[in-house]
């Protein structure tokens, strides 16, 4: 999470949009949400998409909007 936070701070302003073309477990999207940024996450593996969706919804159930 620390690496994702460093990269987001360096390249995305508050309220901006983060693109993660290899979403994996969703760490970048999770950190982006916590930092007040939106995120577009892409992954070819359906298992990764489901895992990252659950992870983000569990972390911020009232605020994060996760769309397939």
PDB file of N, CA and C in Angstrom:
ATOM      1  N   UNK A   1       0.817  -1.194   0.000  1.00  0.00           N
ATOM      2  CA  UNK A   1       0.000   0.000   0.000  1.00  0.00           C
ATOM      3  C   UNK A   1       0.861   1.259   0.000  1.00  0.00           C
ATOM      4  N   UNK A   2       2.012   1.212   0.649  1.00  0.00           N
ATOM      5  CA  UNK A   2       2.883   2.382   0.713  1.00  0.00           C
ATOM      6  C   UNK A   2       3.397   2.770  -0.668  1.00  0.00           C
ATOM      7  N   UNK A   3       3.721   1.793  -1.497  1.00  0.00           N
ATOM      8  CA  UNK A   3       4.204   2.085  -2.851  1.00  0.00           C
ATOM      9  C   UNK A   3       3.090   2.694  -3.688  1.00  0.00           C
ATOM     10  N   UNK A   4       1.889   2.143  -3.589  1.00  0.00           N
ATOM     11  CA  UNK A   4       0.754   2.693  -4.326  1.00  0.00           C
ATOM     12  C   UNK A   4       0.481   4.129  -3.882  1.00  0.00           C
ATOM     13  N   UNK A   5       0.522   4.378  -2.581  1.00  0.00           N
ATOM     14  CA  UNK A   5       0.280   5.730  -2.065  1.00  0.00           C
ATOM     15  C   UNK A   5       1.314   6.717  -2.595  1.00  0.00           C
ATOM     16  N   UNK A   6       2.576   6.334  -2.610  1.00  0.00           N
ATOM     17  CA  UNK A   6       3.640   7.194  -3.118  1.00  0.00           C
ATOM     18  C   UNK A   6       3.404   7.543  -4.588  1.00  0.00           C
ATOM     19  N   UNK A   7       3.061   6.547  -5.390  1.00  0.00           N
ATOM     20  CA  UNK A   7       2.815   6.777  -6.820  1.00  0.00           C
ATOM     21  C   UNK A   7       1.586   7.646  -7.052  1.00  0.00           C
ATOM     22  N   UNK A   8       0.539   7.417  -6.294  1.00  0.00           N
ATOM     23  CA  UNK A   8      -0.689   8.205  -6.444  1.00  0.00           C
ATOM     24  C   UNK A   8      -0.423   9.661  -6.070  1.00  0.00           C
ATOM     25  N   UNK A   9       0.283   9.882  -4.971  1.00  0.00           N
ATOM     26  CA  UNK A   9       0.616  11.254  -4.565  1.00  0.00           C
ATOM     27  C   UNK A   9       1.452  11.963  -5.629  1.00  0.00           C
ATOM     28  N   UNK A  10       2.356  11.222  -6.259  1.00  0.00           N
ATOM     29  CA  UNK A  10       3.254  11.811  -7.250  1.00  0.00           C
ATOM     30  C   UNK A  10       2.568  12.120  -8.578  1.00  0.00           C
ATOM     31  N   UNK A  11       1.510  11.378  -8.912  1.00  0.00           N
ATOM     32  CA  UNK A  11       0.973  11.530 -10.251  1.00  0.00           C
ATOM     33  C   UNK A  11      -0.500  11.816 -10.392  1.00  0.00           C
ATOM     34  N   UNK A  12      -1.211  11.969  -9.281  1.00  0.00           N
ATOM     35  CA  UNK A  12      -2.656  12.162  -9.393  1.00  0.00           C
ATOM     36  C   UNK A  12      -3.133  13.174  -8.352  1.00  0.00           C
ATOM     37  N   UNK A  13      -3.732  14.268  -8.788  1.00  0.00           N
ATOM     38  CA  UNK A  13      -4.211  15.259  -7.833  1.00  0.00           C
ATOM     39  C   UNK A  13      -5.449  14.770  -7.082  1.00  0.00           C
ATOM     40  N   UNK A  14      -5.720  15.376  -5.953  1.00  0.00           N
ATOM     41  CA  UNK A  14      -6.917  15.068  -5.175  1.00  0.00           C
ATOM     42  C   UNK A  14      -8.142  15.215  -6.074  1.00  0.00           C
ATOM     43  N   UNK A  15      -9.009  14.219  -6.074  1.00  0.00           N
ATOM     44  CA  UNK A  15     -10.190  14.231  -6.929  1.00  0.00           C
ATOM     45  C   UNK A  15      -9.920  13.708  -8.327  1.00  0.00           C
ATOM     46  N   UNK A  16      -8.666  13.315  -8.598  1.00  0.00           N
ATOM     47  CA  UNK A  16      -8.293  12.828  -9.919  1.00  0.00           C
ATOM     48  C   UNK A  16      -8.658  11.368 -10.128  1.00  0.00           C
ATOM     49  N   UNK A  17      -8.166  10.826 -11.234  1.00  0.00           N
ATOM     50  CA  UNK A  17      -8.478   9.461 -11.628  1.00  0.00           C
ATOM     51  C   UNK A  17      -7.190   8.669 -11.794  1.00  0.00           C
ATOM     52  N   UNK A  18      -7.137   7.510 -11.169  1.00  0.00           N
ATOM     53  CA  UNK A  18      -5.992   6.603 -11.259  1.00  0.00           C
ATOM     54  C   UNK A  18      -6.364   5.460 -12.196  1.00  0.00           C
ATOM     55  N   UNK A  19      -5.457   5.104 -13.103  1.00  0.00           N
ATOM     56  CA  UNK A  19      -5.660   3.963 -13.993  1.00  0.00           C
ATOM     57  C   UNK A  19      -4.725   2.841 -13.566  1.00  0.00           C
ATOM     58  N   UNK A  20      -5.290   1.682 -13.280  1.00  0.00           N
ATOM     59  CA  UNK A  20      -4.498   0.503 -12.934  1.00  0.00           C
ATOM     60  C   UNK A  20      -4.843  -0.603 -13.926  1.00  0.00           C
ATOM     61  N   UNK A  21      -4.004  -0.770 -14.977  1.00  0.00           N
ATOM     62  CA  UNK A  21      -4.317  -1.752 -16.010  1.00  0.00           C
ATOM     63  C   UNK A  21      -4.056  -3.202 -15.604  1.00  0.00           C
ATOM     64  N   UNK A  22      -3.460  -3.411 -14.432  1.00  0.00           N
ATOM     65  CA  UNK A  22      -3.205  -4.756 -13.913  1.00  0.00           C
ATOM     66  C   UNK A  22      -3.679  -4.789 -12.466  1.00  0.00           C
ATOM     67  N   UNK A  23      -4.980  -4.763 -12.259  1.00  0.00           N
ATOM     68  CA  UNK A  23      -5.577  -4.527 -10.938  1.00  0.00           C
ATOM     69  C   UNK A  23      -5.210  -5.559  -9.886  1.00  0.00           C
ATOM     70  N   UNK A  24      -5.052  -6.801 -10.274  1.00  0.00           N
ATOM     71  CA  UNK A  24      -4.679  -7.825  -9.299  1.00  0.00           C
ATOM     72  C   UNK A  24      -5.630  -7.873  -8.117  1.00  0.00           C
ATOM     73  N   UNK A  25      -5.093  -7.709  -6.923  1.00  0.00           N
ATOM     74  CA  UNK A  25      -5.910  -7.791  -5.704  1.00  0.00           C
ATOM     75  C   UNK A  25      -6.610  -6.485  -5.358  1.00  0.00           C
ATOM     76  N   UNK A  26      -6.370  -5.426  -6.124  1.00  0.00           N
ATOM     77  CA  UNK A  26      -7.082  -4.172  -5.922  1.00  0.00           C
ATOM     78  C   UNK A  26      -6.421  -3.164  -5.009  1.00  0.00           C
ATOM     79  N   UNK A  27      -5.160  -3.380  -4.664  1.00  0.00           N
ATOM     80  CA  UNK A  27      -4.483  -2.492  -3.728  1.00  0.00           C
ATOM     81  C   UNK A  27      -4.481  -1.043  -4.214  1.00  0.00           C
ATOM     82  N   UNK A  28      -4.172  -0.820  -5.474  1.00  0.00           N
ATOM     83  CA  UNK A  28      -4.117   0.548  -5.994  1.00  0.00           C
ATOM     84  C   UNK A  28      -5.483   1.222  -5.917  1.00  0.00           C
ATOM     85  N   UNK A  29      -6.524   0.518  -6.276  1.00  0.00           N
ATOM     86  CA  UNK A  29      -7.873   1.080  -6.191  1.00  0.00           C
ATOM     87  C   UNK A  29      -8.284   1.369  -4.766  1.00  0.00           C
ATOM     88  N   UNK A  30      -7.915   0.491  -3.868  1.00  0.00           N
ATOM     89  CA  UNK A  30      -8.219   0.659  -2.454  1.00  0.00           C
ATOM     90  C   UNK A  30      -7.537   1.904  -1.902  1.00  0.00           C
ATOM     91  N   UNK A  31      -6.263   2.044  -2.196  1.00  0.00           N
ATOM     92  CA  UNK A  31      -5.502   3.200  -1.715  1.00  0.00           C
ATOM     93  C   UNK A  31      -6.018   4.478  -2.368  1.00  0.00           C
ATOM     94  N   UNK A  32      -6.325   4.424  -3.651  1.00  0.00           N
ATOM     95  CA  UNK A  32      -6.856   5.603  -4.346  1.00  0.00           C
ATOM     96  C   UNK A  32      -8.153   6.069  -3.687  1.00  0.00           C
ATOM     97  N   UNK A  33      -9.024   5.143  -3.377  1.00  0.00           N
ATOM     98  CA  UNK A  33     -10.290   5.486  -2.724  1.00  0.00           C
ATOM     99  C   UNK A  33     -10.046   6.139  -1.361  1.00  0.00           C
ATOM    100  N   UNK A  34      -9.145   5.565  -0.600  1.00  0.00           N
ATOM    101  CA  UNK A  34      -8.819   6.137   0.717  1.00  0.00           C
ATOM    102  C   UNK A  34      -8.244   7.544   0.606  1.00  0.00           C
ATOM    103  N   UNK A  35      -7.556   7.815  -0.516  1.00  0.00           N
ATOM    104  CA  UNK A  35      -6.901   9.108  -0.703  1.00  0.00           C
ATOM    105  C   UNK A  35      -7.763  10.115  -1.454  1.00  0.00           C
ATOM    106  N   UNK A  36      -9.031   9.784  -1.707  1.00  0.00           N
ATOM    107  CA  UNK A  36      -9.925  10.728  -2.368  1.00  0.00           C
ATOM    108  C   UNK A  36      -9.765  10.798  -3.867  1.00  0.00           C
ATOM    109  N   UNK A  37      -9.295   9.719  -4.465  1.00  0.00           N
ATOM    110  CA  UNK A  37      -9.185   9.639  -5.914  1.00  0.00           C
ATOM    111  C   UNK A  37     -10.105   8.532  -6.424  1.00  0.00           C
ATOM    112  N   UNK A  38     -10.542   8.654  -7.663  1.00  0.00           N
ATOM    113  CA  UNK A  38     -11.278   7.587  -8.313  1.00  0.00           C
ATOM    114  C   UNK A  38     -10.270   6.660  -8.976  1.00  0.00           C
ATOM    115  N   UNK A  39     -10.703   5.466  -9.322  1.00  0.00           N
ATOM    116  CA  UNK A  39      -9.788   4.529  -9.971  1.00  0.00           C
ATOM    117  C   UNK A  39     -10.524   3.717 -11.026  1.00  0.00           C
ATOM    118  N   UNK A  40      -9.853   3.507 -12.126  1.00  0.00           N
ATOM    119  CA  UNK A  40     -10.292   2.566 -13.149  1.00  0.00           C
ATOM    120  C   UNK A  40      -9.313   1.410 -13.065  1.00  0.00           C
ATOM    121  N   UNK A  41      -9.854   0.224 -12.810  1.00  0.00           N
ATOM    122  CA  UNK A  41      -9.007  -0.947 -12.644  1.00  0.00           C
ATOM    123  C   UNK A  41      -9.378  -1.978 -13.696  1.00  0.00           C
ATOM    124  N   UNK A  42      -8.354  -2.544 -14.332  1.00  0.00           N
ATOM    125  CA  UNK A  42      -8.556  -3.513 -15.411  1.00  0.00           C
ATOM    126  C   UNK A  42      -7.775  -4.776 -15.066  1.00  0.00           C
ATOM    127  N   UNK A  43      -8.379  -5.918 -15.281  1.00  0.00           N
ATOM    128  CA  UNK A  43      -7.677  -7.186 -15.108  1.00  0.00           C
ATOM    129  C   UNK A  43      -8.364  -8.226 -15.970  1.00  0.00           C
ATOM    130  N   UNK A  44      -7.593  -9.087 -16.582  1.00  0.00           N
ATOM    131  CA  UNK A  44      -8.161 -10.132 -17.434  1.00  0.00           C
ATOM    132  C   UNK A  44      -8.708 -11.309 -16.638  1.00  0.00           C
ATOM    133  N   UNK A  45      -8.181 -11.517 -15.443  1.00  0.00           N
ATOM    134  CA  UNK A  45      -8.591 -12.674 -14.641  1.00  0.00           C
ATOM    135  C   UNK A  45      -9.850 -12.355 -13.836  1.00  0.00           C
ATOM    136  N   UNK A  46     -10.907 -13.107 -14.092  1.00  0.00           N
ATOM    137  CA  UNK A  46     -12.179 -12.891 -13.391  1.00  0.00           C
ATOM    138  C   UNK A  46     -12.017 -13.048 -11.878  1.00  0.00           C
ATOM    139  N   UNK A  47     -11.152 -13.951 -11.443  1.00  0.00           N
ATOM    140  CA  UNK A  47     -10.926 -14.145 -10.004  1.00  0.00           C
ATOM    141  C   UNK A  47     -10.338 -12.891  -9.373  1.00  0.00           C
ATOM    142  N   UNK A  48      -9.428 -12.231 -10.078  1.00  0.00           N
ATOM    143  CA  UNK A  48      -8.843 -10.989  -9.553  1.00  0.00           C
ATOM    144  C   UNK A  48      -9.884  -9.882  -9.469  1.00  0.00           C
ATOM    145  N   UNK A  49     -10.739  -9.799 -10.458  1.00  0.00           N
ATOM    146  CA  UNK A  49     -11.782  -8.770 -10.464  1.00  0.00           C
ATOM    147  C   UNK A  49     -12.715  -8.967  -9.275  1.00  0.00           C
ATOM    148  N   UNK A  50     -13.142 -10.183  -9.057  1.00  0.00           N
ATOM    149  CA  UNK A  50     -14.041 -10.475  -7.937  1.00  0.00           C
ATOM    150  C   UNK A  50     -13.360 -10.184  -6.600  1.00  0.00           C
ATOM    151  N   UNK A  51     -12.085 -10.567  -6.481  1.00  0.00           N
ATOM    152  CA  UNK A  51     -11.358 -10.348  -5.238  1.00  0.00           C
ATOM    153  C   UNK A  51     -11.187  -8.857  -4.948  1.00  0.00           C
ATOM    154  N   UNK A  52     -10.788  -8.083  -5.943  1.00  0.00           N
ATOM    155  CA  UNK A  52     -10.585  -6.656  -5.715  1.00  0.00           C
ATOM    156  C   UNK A  52     -11.908  -5.953  -5.415  1.00  0.00           C
ATOM    157  N   UNK A  53     -12.978  -6.379  -6.054  1.00  0.00           N
ATOM    158  CA  UNK A  53     -14.300  -5.795  -5.787  1.00  0.00           C
ATOM    159  C   UNK A  53     -14.710  -6.033  -4.333  1.00  0.00           C
ATOM    160  N   UNK A  54     -14.570  -7.268  -3.873  1.00  0.00           N
ATOM    161  CA  UNK A  54     -14.903  -7.585  -2.467  1.00  0.00           C
ATOM    162  C   UNK A  54     -14.039  -6.789  -1.505  1.00  0.00           C
ATOM    163  N   UNK A  55     -12.780  -6.699  -1.817  1.00  0.00           N
ATOM    164  CA  UNK A  55     -11.846  -6.001  -0.939  1.00  0.00           C
ATOM    165  C   UNK A  55     -12.188  -4.516  -0.797  1.00  0.00           C
ATOM    166  N   UNK A  56     -12.478  -3.859  -1.899  1.00  0.00           N
ATOM    167  CA  UNK A  56     -12.801  -2.429  -1.867  1.00  0.00           C
ATOM    168  C   UNK A  56     -14.153  -2.200  -1.194  1.00  0.00           C
ATOM    169  N   UNK A  57     -15.141  -3.015  -1.514  1.00  0.00           N
ATOM    170  CA  UNK A  57     -16.456  -2.863  -0.887  1.00  0.00           C
ATOM    171  C   UNK A  57     -16.386  -3.097   0.627  1.00  0.00           C
ATOM    172  N   UNK A  58     -15.539  -4.019   1.057  1.00  0.00           N
ATOM    173  CA  UNK A  58     -15.391  -4.298   2.482  1.00  0.00           C
ATOM    174  C   UNK A  58     -14.695  -3.130   3.204  1.00  0.00           C
ATOM    175  N   UNK A  59     -13.771  -2.474   2.516  1.00  0.00           N
ATOM    176  CA  UNK A  59     -13.023  -1.377   3.124  1.00  0.00           C
ATOM    177  C   UNK A  59     -13.862  -0.095   3.218  1.00  0.00           C
ATOM    178  N   UNK A  60     -14.652   0.187   2.215  1.00  0.00           N
ATOM    179  CA  UNK A  60     -15.431   1.435   2.198  1.00  0.00           C
ATOM    180  C   UNK A  60     -16.842   1.167   1.702  1.00  0.00           C
ATOM    181  N   UNK A  61     -17.633   0.427   2.444  1.00  0.00           N
ATOM    182  CA  UNK A  61     -18.954   0.009   1.953  1.00  0.00           C
ATOM    183  C   UNK A  61     -19.931   1.143   1.683  1.00  0.00           C
ATOM    184  N   UNK A  62     -19.794   2.264   2.345  1.00  0.00           N
ATOM    185  CA  UNK A  62     -20.756   3.361   2.152  1.00  0.00           C
ATOM    186  C   UNK A  62     -20.318   4.342   1.091  1.00  0.00           C
ATOM    187  N   UNK A  63     -19.042   4.335   0.738  1.00  0.00           N
ATOM    188  CA  UNK A  63     -18.529   5.368  -0.138  1.00  0.00           C
ATOM    189  C   UNK A  63     -18.051   4.860  -1.492  1.00  0.00           C
ATOM    190  N   UNK A  64     -17.476   3.686  -1.537  1.00  0.00           N
ATOM    191  CA  UNK A  64     -16.937   3.172  -2.791  1.00  0.00           C
ATOM    192  C   UNK A  64     -18.056   2.648  -3.679  1.00  0.00           C
ATOM    193  N   UNK A  65     -18.024   3.030  -4.923  1.00  0.00           N
ATOM    194  CA  UNK A  65     -18.954   2.508  -5.914  1.00  0.00           C
ATOM    195  C   UNK A  65     -18.145   1.613  -6.829  1.00  0.00           C
ATOM    196  N   UNK A  66     -18.440   0.344  -6.808  1.00  0.00           N
ATOM    197  CA  UNK A  66     -17.698  -0.623  -7.615  1.00  0.00           C
ATOM    198  C   UNK A  66     -18.615  -1.137  -8.695  1.00  0.00           C
ATOM    199  N   UNK A  67     -18.231  -0.900  -9.944  1.00  0.00           N
ATOM    200  CA  UNK A  67     -19.034  -1.350 -11.075  1.00  0.00           C
ATOM    201  C   UNK A  67     -18.256  -2.402 -11.845  1.00  0.00           C
ATOM    202  N   UNK A  68     -18.919  -3.437 -12.319  1.00  0.00           N
ATOM    203  CA  UNK A  68     -18.222  -4.458 -13.094  1.00  0.00           C
ATOM    204  C   UNK A  68     -17.775  -3.942 -14.444  1.00  0.00           C
TER     205      UNK A  68
END
